[in-house]
PDB file of C-alpha atoms in Angstrom:
ATOM      1  CA  MET A   1      -1.173 150.650 245.691  1.00  0.00           C
ATOM      2  CA  ALA A   2       1.244 153.642 246.143  1.00  0.00           C
ATOM      3  CA  TYR A   3       0.099 156.223 248.598  1.00  0.00           C
ATOM      4  CA  VAL A   4       1.430 159.327 250.594  1.00  0.00           C
ATOM      5  CA  SER A   5       0.354 159.983 254.183  1.00  0.00           C
ATOM      6  CA  VAL A   6      -0.909 163.362 255.403  1.00  0.00           C
ATOM      7  CA  SER A   7       1.884 163.578 257.614  1.00  0.00           C
ATOM      8  CA  ASP A   8       4.305 163.103 254.678  1.00  0.00           C
ATOM      9  CA  ILE A   9       2.896 166.206 252.933  1.00  0.00           C
ATOM     10  CA  LYS A  10       2.728 168.201 256.152  1.00  0.00           C
ATOM     11  CA  GLU A  11       6.456 167.617 256.742  1.00  0.00           C
ATOM     12  CA  ALA A  12       7.701 167.926 253.063  1.00  0.00           C
ATOM     13  CA  LEU A  13       5.855 171.237 252.434  1.00  0.00           C
ATOM     14  CA  ASP A  14       6.091 172.676 255.936  1.00  0.00           C
ATOM     15  CA  LEU A  15       2.420 172.959 256.639  1.00  0.00           C
ATOM     16  CA  LYS A  16       0.721 173.745 260.056  1.00  0.00           C
ATOM     17  CA  LEU A  17      -1.817 171.289 261.504  1.00  0.00           C
ATOM     18  CA  CYS A  18      -4.941 173.176 262.603  1.00  0.00           C
ATOM     19  CA  ALA A  19      -7.417 170.366 263.257  1.00  0.00           C
ATOM     20  CA  GLY A  20      -8.121 166.678 263.049  1.00  0.00           C
ATOM     21  CA  GLU A  21      -4.595 165.480 264.442  1.00  0.00           C
ATOM     22  CA  ARG A  22      -5.880 161.986 264.773  1.00  0.00           C
ATOM     23  CA  GLY A  23      -6.187 161.750 260.887  1.00  0.00           C
ATOM     24  CA  VAL A  24      -2.667 162.590 260.153  1.00  0.00           C
ATOM     25  CA  ASP A  25      -2.070 159.035 259.194  1.00  0.00           C
ATOM     26  CA  ARG A  26      -4.834 159.006 256.393  1.00  0.00           C
ATOM     27  CA  LYS A  27      -3.492 157.977 253.036  1.00  0.00           C
ATOM     28  CA  ILE A  28      -3.565 159.877 249.859  1.00  0.00           C
ATOM     29  CA  HIS A  29      -3.626 157.660 246.581  1.00  0.00           C
ATOM     30  CA  LYS A  30      -4.398 160.262 243.972  1.00  0.00           C
ATOM     31  CA  SER A  31      -2.309 163.247 242.763  1.00  0.00           C
ATOM     32  CA  ASP A  32      -5.305 165.255 241.637  1.00  0.00           C
ATOM     33  CA  ILE A  33      -6.268 168.222 243.672  1.00  0.00           C
ATOM     34  CA  SER A  34      -9.819 169.591 244.214  1.00  0.00           C
ATOM     35  CA  ARG A  35     -10.635 173.165 244.674  1.00  0.00           C
ATOM     36  CA  PRO A  36     -14.367 172.758 246.010  1.00  0.00           C
ATOM     37  CA  GLY A  37     -15.854 176.175 244.542  1.00  0.00           C
ATOM     38  CA  LEU A  38     -19.167 174.551 243.438  1.00  0.00           C
ATOM     39  CA  GLU A  39     -19.213 172.580 246.777  1.00  0.00           C
ATOM     40  CA  MET A  40     -19.174 175.942 248.672  1.00  0.00           C
ATOM     41  CA  ALA A  41     -22.348 176.895 246.782  1.00  0.00           C
ATOM     42  CA  GLY A  42     -23.976 173.713 247.806  1.00  0.00           C
ATOM     43  CA  TYR A  43     -23.581 171.591 244.753  1.00  0.00           C
ATOM     44  CA  PHE A  44     -21.990 168.189 246.017  1.00  0.00           C
ATOM     45  CA  THR A  45     -23.401 165.961 243.353  1.00  0.00           C
ATOM     46  CA  PHE A  46     -20.029 165.271 241.884  1.00  0.00           C
ATOM     47  CA  TYR A  47     -17.825 166.015 244.710  1.00  0.00           C
ATOM     48  CA  PRO A  48     -14.386 164.221 244.406  1.00  0.00           C
ATOM     49  CA  ALA A  49     -14.096 163.390 248.175  1.00  0.00           C
ATOM     50  CA  ASP A  50     -10.912 161.189 247.649  1.00  0.00           C
ATOM     51  CA  ARG A  51      -8.887 163.981 246.591  1.00  0.00           C
ATOM     52  CA  VAL A  52      -6.887 166.461 248.528  1.00  0.00           C
ATOM     53  CA  GLN A  53      -9.270 169.469 249.139  1.00  0.00           C
ATOM     54  CA  LEU A  54      -7.564 172.888 248.582  1.00  0.00           C
ATOM     55  CA  LEU A  55      -9.418 176.090 250.038  1.00  0.00           C
ATOM     56  CA  GLY A  56      -7.950 179.427 248.781  1.00  0.00           C
ATOM     57  CA  LYS A  57      -9.073 182.965 248.726  1.00  0.00           C
ATOM     58  CA  THR A  58     -11.746 182.534 246.102  1.00  0.00           C
ATOM     59  CA  GLU A  59     -13.491 179.545 247.983  1.00  0.00           C
ATOM     60  CA  LEU A  60     -13.181 181.212 251.434  1.00  0.00           C
ATOM     61  CA  SER A  61     -14.254 184.592 250.437  1.00  0.00           C
ATOM     62  CA  PHE A  62     -17.451 183.125 248.941  1.00  0.00           C
ATOM     63  CA  PHE A  63     -17.857 180.893 252.040  1.00  0.00           C
ATOM     64  CA  ASN A  64     -17.889 183.917 254.382  1.00  0.00           C
ATOM     65  CA  LEU A  65     -20.959 185.323 252.515  1.00  0.00           C
ATOM     66  CA  LEU A  66     -22.950 182.399 253.565  1.00  0.00           C
ATOM     67  CA  GLU A  67     -25.525 182.168 256.459  1.00  0.00           C
ATOM     68  CA  LYS A  68     -24.371 180.298 259.634  1.00  0.00           C
ATOM     69  CA  GLU A  69     -26.473 177.339 258.900  1.00  0.00           C
ATOM     70  CA  GLU A  70     -25.105 177.135 255.434  1.00  0.00           C
ATOM     71  CA  LYS A  71     -21.597 177.364 256.621  1.00  0.00           C
ATOM     72  CA  MET A  72     -22.099 174.344 258.951  1.00  0.00           C
ATOM     73  CA  ASP A  73     -23.776 172.313 256.274  1.00  0.00           C
ATOM     74  CA  ARG A  74     -20.994 173.001 253.704  1.00  0.00           C
ATOM     75  CA  MET A  75     -18.146 172.018 256.032  1.00  0.00           C
ATOM     76  CA  GLU A  76     -19.915 168.923 257.456  1.00  0.00           C
ATOM     77  CA  ARG A  77     -20.418 167.705 253.787  1.00  0.00           C
ATOM     78  CA  LEU A  78     -16.881 168.639 252.884  1.00  0.00           C
ATOM     79  CA  CYS A  79     -15.483 166.578 255.729  1.00  0.00           C
ATOM     80  CA  SER A  80     -16.707 163.152 254.239  1.00  0.00           C
ATOM     81  CA  GLU A  81     -15.376 159.855 255.358  1.00  0.00           C
ATOM     82  CA  ASN A  82     -13.192 159.504 252.133  1.00  0.00           C
ATOM     83  CA  THR A  83     -11.731 163.139 252.327  1.00  0.00           C
ATOM     84  CA  PRO A  84      -7.947 162.490 253.046  1.00  0.00           C
ATOM     85  CA  VAL A  85      -7.071 166.156 254.129  1.00  0.00           C
ATOM     86  CA  ILE A  86      -8.167 169.802 253.629  1.00  0.00           C
ATOM     87  CA  ILE A  87      -5.679 172.494 253.145  1.00  0.00           C
ATOM     88  CA  VAL A  88      -6.138 176.197 253.574  1.00  0.00           C
ATOM     89  CA  SER A  89      -3.845 178.167 251.542  1.00  0.00           C
ATOM     90  CA  HIS A  90      -3.030 182.027 251.009  1.00  0.00           C
ATOM     91  CA  GLY A  91      -2.767 182.568 254.691  1.00  0.00           C
ATOM     92  CA  MET A  92      -6.626 182.607 254.816  1.00  0.00           C
ATOM     93  CA  LYS A  93      -8.155 182.218 258.323  1.00  0.00           C
ATOM     94  CA  VAL A  94      -9.400 178.828 258.903  1.00  0.00           C
ATOM     95  CA  PRO A  95     -13.293 178.814 259.456  1.00  0.00           C
ATOM     96  CA  VAL A  96     -14.428 177.716 262.831  1.00  0.00           C
ATOM     97  CA  GLU A  97     -17.160 175.550 261.147  1.00  0.00           C
ATOM     98  CA  LEU A  98     -14.352 173.692 259.374  1.00  0.00           C
ATOM     99  CA  ILE A  99     -12.310 173.093 262.626  1.00  0.00           C
ATOM    100  CA  GLU A 100     -15.403 171.840 264.479  1.00  0.00           C
ATOM    101  CA  SER A 101     -16.430 169.418 261.550  1.00  0.00           C
ATOM    102  CA  ALA A 102     -12.739 168.299 261.144  1.00  0.00           C
ATOM    103  CA  GLU A 103     -12.341 167.554 264.781  1.00  0.00           C
ATOM    104  CA  GLU A 104     -15.627 165.662 264.930  1.00  0.00           C
ATOM    105  CA  LYS A 105     -14.846 163.442 261.861  1.00  0.00           C
ATOM    106  CA  GLY A 106     -10.987 163.142 262.344  1.00  0.00           C
ATOM    107  CA  ILE A 107     -10.237 164.895 259.143  1.00  0.00           C
ATOM    108  CA  PRO A 108      -6.771 166.764 259.203  1.00  0.00           C
ATOM    109  CA  VAL A 109      -6.896 170.427 258.295  1.00  0.00           C
ATOM    110  CA  LEU A 110      -3.552 172.046 257.379  1.00  0.00           C
ATOM    111  CA  GLU A 111      -2.664 175.574 256.511  1.00  0.00           C
ATOM    112  CA  THR A 112      -0.022 177.520 254.462  1.00  0.00           C
ATOM    113  CA  ASP A 113       0.721 181.063 253.753  1.00  0.00           C
ATOM    114  CA  VAL A 114       1.805 180.217 250.166  1.00  0.00           C
ATOM    115  CA  PRO A 115      -0.570 181.638 247.437  1.00  0.00           C
ATOM    116  CA  THR A 116      -2.927 179.002 246.241  1.00  0.00           C
ATOM    117  CA  THR A 117      -1.753 178.713 242.554  1.00  0.00           C
ATOM    118  CA  ARG A 118       1.751 178.373 243.457  1.00  0.00           C
ATOM    119  CA  PHE A 119       0.973 175.931 246.433  1.00  0.00           C
ATOM    120  CA  SER A 120      -1.242 173.773 244.114  1.00  0.00           C
ATOM    121  CA  GLY A 121       1.728 173.484 241.688  1.00  0.00           C
ATOM    122  CA  MET A 122       4.146 172.491 244.557  1.00  0.00           C
ATOM    123  CA  LEU A 123       1.532 169.994 245.927  1.00  0.00           C
ATOM    124  CA  THR A 124       0.847 168.481 242.440  1.00  0.00           C
ATOM    125  CA  ASN A 125       4.583 167.959 241.779  1.00  0.00           C
ATOM    126  CA  TYR A 126       5.156 166.324 245.123  1.00  0.00           C
ATOM    127  CA  LEU A 127       2.285 163.992 244.859  1.00  0.00           C
ATOM    128  CA  GLU A 128       2.987 163.037 241.220  1.00  0.00           C
ATOM    129  CA  GLY A 129       6.562 162.076 242.112  1.00  0.00           C
ATOM    130  CA  ARG A 130       5.650 159.957 245.291  1.00  0.00           C
ATOM    131  CA  LEU A 131       2.572 158.348 243.563  1.00  0.00           C
ATOM    132  CA  ALA A 132       4.161 157.701 240.158  1.00  0.00           C
ATOM    133  CA  PRO A 133       4.378 154.094 238.809  1.00  0.00           C
ATOM    134  CA  MET A 134       7.511 152.482 240.355  1.00  0.00           C
ATOM    135  CA  THR A 135       9.697 149.602 239.692  1.00  0.00           C
ATOM    136  CA  THR A 136      13.151 148.427 240.880  1.00  0.00           C
ATOM    137  CA  LEU A 137      16.297 147.305 238.918  1.00  0.00           C
ATOM    138  CA  HIS A 138      19.595 145.703 240.001  1.00  0.00           C
ATOM    139  CA  GLY A 139      22.264 148.237 239.046  1.00  0.00           C
ATOM    140  CA  VAL A 140      23.970 151.450 239.862  1.00  0.00           C
ATOM    141  CA  LEU A 141      22.844 154.945 239.030  1.00  0.00           C
ATOM    142  CA  VAL A 142      25.462 157.829 238.664  1.00  0.00           C
ATOM    143  CA  ASP A 143      25.423 161.419 237.581  1.00  0.00           C
ATOM    144  CA  VAL A 144      28.142 161.837 234.895  1.00  0.00           C
ATOM    145  CA  TYR A 145      28.489 165.370 233.612  1.00  0.00           C
ATOM    146  CA  GLY A 146      24.802 165.993 234.319  1.00  0.00           C
ATOM    147  CA  ILE A 147      23.685 162.672 232.495  1.00  0.00           C
ATOM    148  CA  GLY A 148      21.979 160.121 234.461  1.00  0.00           C
ATOM    149  CA  VAL A 149      23.731 156.792 233.616  1.00  0.00           C
ATOM    150  CA  LEU A 150      22.237 153.476 234.794  1.00  0.00           C
ATOM    151  CA  LEU A 151      25.062 150.814 234.848  1.00  0.00           C
ATOM    152  CA  THR A 152      23.581 147.265 234.587  1.00  0.00           C
ATOM    153  CA  GLY A 153      25.309 143.915 234.298  1.00  0.00           C
ATOM    154  CA  LYS A 154      25.693 140.628 236.150  1.00  0.00           C
ATOM    155  CA  SER A 155      26.662 140.516 239.627  1.00  0.00           C
ATOM    156  CA  GLY A 156      30.436 140.886 240.193  1.00  0.00           C
ATOM    157  CA  VAL A 157      31.139 142.521 236.777  1.00  0.00           C
ATOM    158  CA  GLY A 158      32.502 145.615 238.399  1.00  0.00           C
ATOM    159  CA  LYS A 159      29.694 148.129 238.431  1.00  0.00           C
ATOM    160  CA  SER A 160      30.236 149.384 241.993  1.00  0.00           C
ATOM    161  CA  GLU A 161      34.060 149.582 241.429  1.00  0.00           C
ATOM    162  CA  THR A 162      33.313 151.701 238.295  1.00  0.00           C
ATOM    163  CA  ALA A 163      31.016 153.873 240.193  1.00  0.00           C
ATOM    164  CA  LEU A 164      33.687 154.493 242.977  1.00  0.00           C
ATOM    165  CA  GLU A 165      36.285 155.524 240.281  1.00  0.00           C
ATOM    166  CA  LEU A 166      33.731 157.906 238.814  1.00  0.00           C
ATOM    167  CA  VAL A 167      33.134 159.496 242.144  1.00  0.00           C
ATOM    168  CA  LYS A 168      36.823 159.941 242.597  1.00  0.00           C
ATOM    169  CA  ARG A 169      36.870 161.631 239.213  1.00  0.00           C
ATOM    170  CA  GLY A 170      34.331 164.200 240.426  1.00  0.00           C
ATOM    171  CA  HIS A 171      31.017 162.640 239.368  1.00  0.00           C
ATOM    172  CA  ARG A 172      28.200 161.737 241.945  1.00  0.00           C
ATOM    173  CA  LEU A 173      26.669 158.494 242.960  1.00  0.00           C
ATOM    174  CA  VAL A 174      22.776 158.248 243.202  1.00  0.00           C
ATOM    175  CA  ALA A 175      22.390 154.526 243.948  1.00  0.00           C
ATOM    176  CA  ASP A 176      24.227 151.366 244.299  1.00  0.00           C
ATOM    177  CA  ASP A 177      22.882 147.855 244.022  1.00  0.00           C
ATOM    178  CA  LEU A 178      19.124 148.626 243.896  1.00  0.00           C
ATOM    179  CA  VAL A 179      17.582 151.539 242.049  1.00  0.00           C
ATOM    180  CA  GLU A 180      14.023 152.643 242.667  1.00  0.00           C
ATOM    181  CA  ILE A 181      12.653 153.994 239.258  1.00  0.00           C
ATOM    182  CA  ARG A 182       9.672 156.095 239.107  1.00  0.00           C
ATOM    183  CA  GLU A 183       7.919 157.057 235.669  1.00  0.00           C
ATOM    184  CA  VAL A 184       6.891 160.626 236.689  1.00  0.00           C
ATOM    185  CA  ALA A 185       5.806 161.659 233.173  1.00  0.00           C
ATOM    186  CA  LYS A 186       5.820 160.303 229.716  1.00  0.00           C
ATOM    187  CA  ASN A 187       9.337 159.239 228.797  1.00  0.00           C
ATOM    188  CA  VAL A 188      10.660 160.640 232.127  1.00  0.00           C
ATOM    189  CA  LEU A 189      12.241 158.070 234.602  1.00  0.00           C
ATOM    190  CA  ILE A 190      13.710 159.350 238.000  1.00  0.00           C
ATOM    191  CA  GLY A 191      15.858 156.945 239.875  1.00  0.00           C
ATOM    192  CA  ASN A 192      16.926 156.967 243.614  1.00  0.00           C
ATOM    193  CA  ALA A 193      18.324 154.747 246.180  1.00  0.00           C
ATOM    194  CA  PRO A 194      16.065 152.954 248.804  1.00  0.00           C
ATOM    195  CA  ASN A 195      16.298 154.840 252.131  1.00  0.00           C
ATOM    196  CA  LEU A 196      18.017 151.764 253.827  1.00  0.00           C
ATOM    197  CA  ILE A 197      21.124 152.143 251.414  1.00  0.00           C
ATOM    198  CA  GLU A 198      21.247 155.680 250.456  1.00  0.00           C
ATOM    199  CA  HIS A 199      24.594 157.055 249.991  1.00  0.00           C
ATOM    200  CA  MET A 200      26.000 153.438 250.452  1.00  0.00           C
ATOM    201  CA  LEU A 201      28.437 151.747 248.041  1.00  0.00           C
ATOM    202  CA  GLU A 202      29.350 147.978 248.306  1.00  0.00           C
ATOM    203  CA  ILE A 203      32.915 146.977 247.355  1.00  0.00           C
ATOM    204  CA  ARG A 204      33.531 143.431 247.504  1.00  0.00           C
ATOM    205  CA  GLY A 205      36.431 142.523 249.840  1.00  0.00           C
ATOM    206  CA  VAL A 206      36.093 146.023 251.657  1.00  0.00           C
ATOM    207  CA  GLY A 207      32.339 146.118 252.647  1.00  0.00           C
ATOM    208  CA  LEU A 208      29.789 149.063 252.612  1.00  0.00           C
ATOM    209  CA  ILE A 209      31.227 152.548 252.214  1.00  0.00           C
ATOM    210  CA  ASP A 210      29.344 155.709 253.304  1.00  0.00           C
ATOM    211  CA  MET A 211      30.108 157.882 250.178  1.00  0.00           C
ATOM    212  CA  MET A 212      28.824 161.077 251.724  1.00  0.00           C
ATOM    213  CA  ASN A 213      31.064 160.736 254.793  1.00  0.00           C
ATOM    214  CA  LEU A 214      33.994 159.632 252.703  1.00  0.00           C
ATOM    215  CA  PHE A 215      33.972 162.097 249.916  1.00  0.00           C
ATOM    216  CA  GLY A 216      31.656 164.794 251.066  1.00  0.00           C
ATOM    217  CA  ALA A 217      28.068 165.840 249.989  1.00  0.00           C
ATOM    218  CA  SER A 218      29.214 166.750 246.441  1.00  0.00           C
ATOM    219  CA  ALA A 219      29.852 163.066 245.753  1.00  0.00           C
ATOM    220  CA  VAL A 220      26.172 161.896 246.223  1.00  0.00           C
ATOM    221  CA  LYS A 221      22.811 162.940 244.684  1.00  0.00           C
ATOM    222  CA  SER A 222      19.486 161.999 246.130  1.00  0.00           C
ATOM    223  CA  ASP A 223      17.755 161.348 242.692  1.00  0.00           C
ATOM    224  CA  LYS A 224      18.414 161.669 238.896  1.00  0.00           C
ATOM    225  CA  ARG A 225      16.703 161.389 235.748  1.00  0.00           C
ATOM    226  CA  ILE A 226      17.830 158.203 233.873  1.00  0.00           C
ATOM    227  CA  THR A 227      19.004 159.182 230.370  1.00  0.00           C
ATOM    228  CA  ILE A 228      21.195 156.403 229.310  1.00  0.00           C
ATOM    229  CA  VAL A 229      21.789 152.673 230.184  1.00  0.00           C
ATOM    230  CA  ILE A 230      25.105 151.119 229.985  1.00  0.00           C
ATOM    231  CA  ASP A 231      25.224 147.394 230.264  1.00  0.00           C
ATOM    232  CA  LEU A 232      28.554 145.858 231.235  1.00  0.00           C
ATOM    233  CA  GLU A 233      29.158 142.391 230.218  1.00  0.00           C
ATOM    234  CA  LEU A 234      32.323 140.061 230.230  1.00  0.00           C
ATOM    235  CA  TRP A 235      34.097 140.117 226.933  1.00  0.00           C
ATOM    236  CA  ASP A 236      32.972 137.484 224.601  1.00  0.00           C
ATOM    237  CA  GLU A 237      35.482 136.587 221.830  1.00  0.00           C
ATOM    238  CA  ASN A 238      32.898 135.006 219.730  1.00  0.00           C
ATOM    239  CA  LYS A 239      30.474 137.972 219.881  1.00  0.00           C
ATOM    240  CA  MET A 240      30.612 141.017 217.534  1.00  0.00           C
ATOM    241  CA  TYR A 241      30.508 144.315 219.258  1.00  0.00           C
ATOM    242  CA  ASP A 242      29.278 147.613 217.832  1.00  0.00           C
ATOM    243  CA  ARG A 243      32.300 149.509 216.742  1.00  0.00           C
ATOM    244  CA  LEU A 244      30.810 152.598 214.973  1.00  0.00           C
ATOM    245  CA  GLY A 245      27.658 153.273 216.972  1.00  0.00           C
ATOM    246  CA  LEU A 246      25.287 153.575 214.127  1.00  0.00           C
ATOM    247  CA  ASP A 247      22.816 150.985 215.616  1.00  0.00           C
ATOM    248  CA  GLU A 248      21.265 152.527 218.503  1.00  0.00           C
ATOM    249  CA  LYS A 249      19.736 149.930 221.006  1.00  0.00           C
ATOM    250  CA  THR A 250      17.123 150.745 223.452  1.00  0.00           C
ATOM    251  CA  MET A 251      15.930 149.137 226.793  1.00  0.00           C
ATOM    252  CA  LYS A 252      12.281 149.453 227.874  1.00  0.00           C
ATOM    253  CA  ILE A 253      11.780 150.331 231.592  1.00  0.00           C
ATOM    254  CA  MET A 254       8.054 150.525 232.268  1.00  0.00           C
ATOM    255  CA  ASP A 255       6.599 152.479 229.271  1.00  0.00           C
ATOM    256  CA  THR A 256       9.651 154.397 228.473  1.00  0.00           C
ATOM    257  CA  GLU A 257      12.340 153.493 225.922  1.00  0.00           C
ATOM    258  CA  ILE A 258      15.987 154.510 227.138  1.00  0.00           C
ATOM    259  CA  THR A 259      19.064 154.487 224.868  1.00  0.00           C
ATOM    260  CA  LYS A 260      21.261 151.465 225.756  1.00  0.00           C
ATOM    261  CA  LEU A 261      24.942 150.764 225.258  1.00  0.00           C
ATOM    262  CA  VAL A 262      26.581 147.376 225.632  1.00  0.00           C
ATOM    263  CA  VAL A 263      30.423 147.873 226.969  1.00  0.00           C
ATOM    264  CA  PRO A 264      32.459 144.575 227.125  1.00  0.00           C
ATOM    265  CA  VAL A 265      34.608 144.314 230.218  1.00  0.00           C
ATOM    266  CA  ARG A 266      38.014 142.743 230.234  1.00  0.00           C
ATOM    267  CA  PRO A 267      41.323 143.516 232.021  1.00  0.00           C
ATOM    268  CA  GLY A 268      43.013 146.816 230.904  1.00  0.00           C
ATOM    269  CA  ARG A 269      39.957 148.595 229.898  1.00  0.00           C
ATOM    270  CA  ASN A 270      39.299 151.923 231.702  1.00  0.00           C
ATOM    271  CA  LEU A 271      35.503 151.631 232.243  1.00  0.00           C
ATOM    272  CA  SER A 272      35.214 155.065 234.091  1.00  0.00           C
ATOM    273  CA  VAL A 273      36.799 157.064 231.098  1.00  0.00           C
ATOM    274  CA  ILE A 274      34.613 154.951 228.606  1.00  0.00           C
ATOM    275  CA  ILE A 275      31.709 155.893 230.496  1.00  0.00           C
ATOM    276  CA  GLU A 276      32.568 159.624 230.780  1.00  0.00           C
ATOM    277  CA  VAL A 277      33.003 159.696 226.933  1.00  0.00           C
ATOM    278  CA  ALA A 278      29.810 157.842 226.548  1.00  0.00           C
ATOM    279  CA  ALA A 279      27.903 160.314 228.510  1.00  0.00           C
ATOM    280  CA  MET A 280      29.734 163.222 226.745  1.00  0.00           C
ATOM    281  CA  ASP A 281      28.953 161.682 223.294  1.00  0.00           C
ATOM    282  CA  TYR A 282      25.244 161.111 224.123  1.00  0.00           C
ATOM    283  CA  ARG A 283      25.058 164.789 224.987  1.00  0.00           C
ATOM    284  CA  MET A 284      26.680 165.700 221.579  1.00  0.00           C
ATOM    285  CA  LYS A 285      24.094 163.534 219.714  1.00  0.00           C
ATOM    286  CA  ARG A 286      21.439 165.396 221.378  1.00  0.00           C
ATOM    287  CA  LEU A 287      22.890 168.626 220.183  1.00  0.00           C
ATOM    288  CA  GLY A 288      22.963 167.194 216.571  1.00  0.00           C
ATOM    289  CA  ILE A 289      26.586 166.077 216.394  1.00  0.00           C
ATOM    290  CA  ASN A 290      26.838 162.352 215.719  1.00  0.00           C
ATOM    291  CA  ALA A 291      30.329 161.183 214.849  1.00  0.00           C
ATOM    292  CA  ALA A 292      29.165 157.754 213.613  1.00  0.00           C
ATOM    293  CA  GLU A 293      26.905 159.353 211.189  1.00  0.00           C
ATOM    294  CA  GLU A 294      29.479 161.774 210.049  1.00  0.00           C
ATOM    295  CA  PHE A 295      31.991 158.870 209.485  1.00  0.00           C
ATOM    296  CA  SER A 296      29.336 156.986 207.567  1.00  0.00           C
ATOM    297  CA  ASN A 297      28.673 160.058 205.310  1.00  0.00           C
ATOM    298  CA  ARG A 298      32.380 160.560 204.740  1.00  0.00           C
ATOM    299  CA  LEU A 299      32.757 156.821 203.878  1.00  0.00           C
ATOM    300  CA  ASN A 300      29.960 156.835 201.446  1.00  0.00           C
ATOM    301  CA  ASN A 301      31.313 160.039 199.856  1.00  0.00           C
ATOM    302  CA  ALA A 302      34.603 158.482 199.432  1.00  0.00           C
ATOM    303  CA  ILE A 303      33.159 155.298 197.969  1.00  0.00           C
ATOM    304  CA  GLY A 304      30.957 157.344 195.511  1.00  0.00           C
ATOM    305  CA  HIS A 305      34.065 159.485 194.485  1.00  0.00           C
ATOM    306  CA  ALA A 306      36.049 156.231 193.768  1.00  0.00           C
ATOM    307  CA  GLN A 307      33.285 154.807 191.800  1.00  0.00           C
ATOM    308  CA  ASP A 308      32.911 157.957 189.763  1.00  0.00           C
ATOM    309  CA  GLU A 309      36.709 157.791 188.837  1.00  0.00           C
ATOM    310  CA  LEU A 310      36.542 154.256 187.981  1.00  0.00           C
ATOM    311  CA  ASP A 311      33.375 154.952 185.680  1.00  0.00           C
ATOM    312  CA  GLY A 312      35.424 157.864 184.121  1.00  0.00           C
ATOM    313  CA  GLU A 313      38.345 155.647 183.328  1.00  0.00           C
ATOM    314  CA  GLY A 314      36.131 153.000 181.767  1.00  0.00           C
ATOM    315  CA  LYS A 315      34.546 155.597 179.458  1.00  0.00           C
ATOM    316  CA  ASP A 316      38.141 156.801 178.381  1.00  0.00           C
ATOM    317  CA  GLU A 317      39.080 153.245 177.316  1.00  0.00           C
TER     318      GLU A 317
END
């Protein structure tokens, strides 16, 4: 089961630790955030203890109106065994009662100066990205003209060499050999490289290449939305390949359907240029310009015009 540790969000969002240091390794399994307003009033019947607890100006302003005994009671109940972390936002002063209860139970308390609503959005985006369903695929992910292109195919077909040529032409490498893919929203797949091989490209006969050091920071990208899949396969003389592009194929990755093209590989074909054109053509189709459909319409019109002429000649006879 995917999780994020408290120390992960502390570093990622630049938060300050106020209490409960021994609990920084606690795991967060849900992207939902709780703002315990009713809990500050004493209603804990449906308290979602397993979520990140976010205390902002509203919650703490009400909390400060309570009696001392009530304050201690609220914070002791807020710091349950299942509570992963409590975050105080908007630069509000962390209550002494919260620090005491957190230290006693080992619940980490973090604080930030960011306004509550804005921070809630930042934290939700971060957690949803990290906790999204994930899978891995063998392939190469490149950013071509802003389009995330996932190159697939059998080992040795030339995926990495094609990616190298694309980088030399000004495009960016995201991942080589193994691509981690997260479904962060409906029909939205984000791909990245595992930390171990980030920025690395394998070329048979040469070995591993550090693309960032070799070509500069502009040659790599940490992650990219996958928009199109291009499957490279060795040319088969007995197979009929799509020559017009009217039949759009798709590939299902988790619950998302991605447009898929099959490009045959044989000596003499410039794959990098073909992939550039495929990326540009995909963008044009999304803008409503489809060359294949336009050709089909022209052909149908020409056939219809020729048929009308034949019918007219038949009537004259």
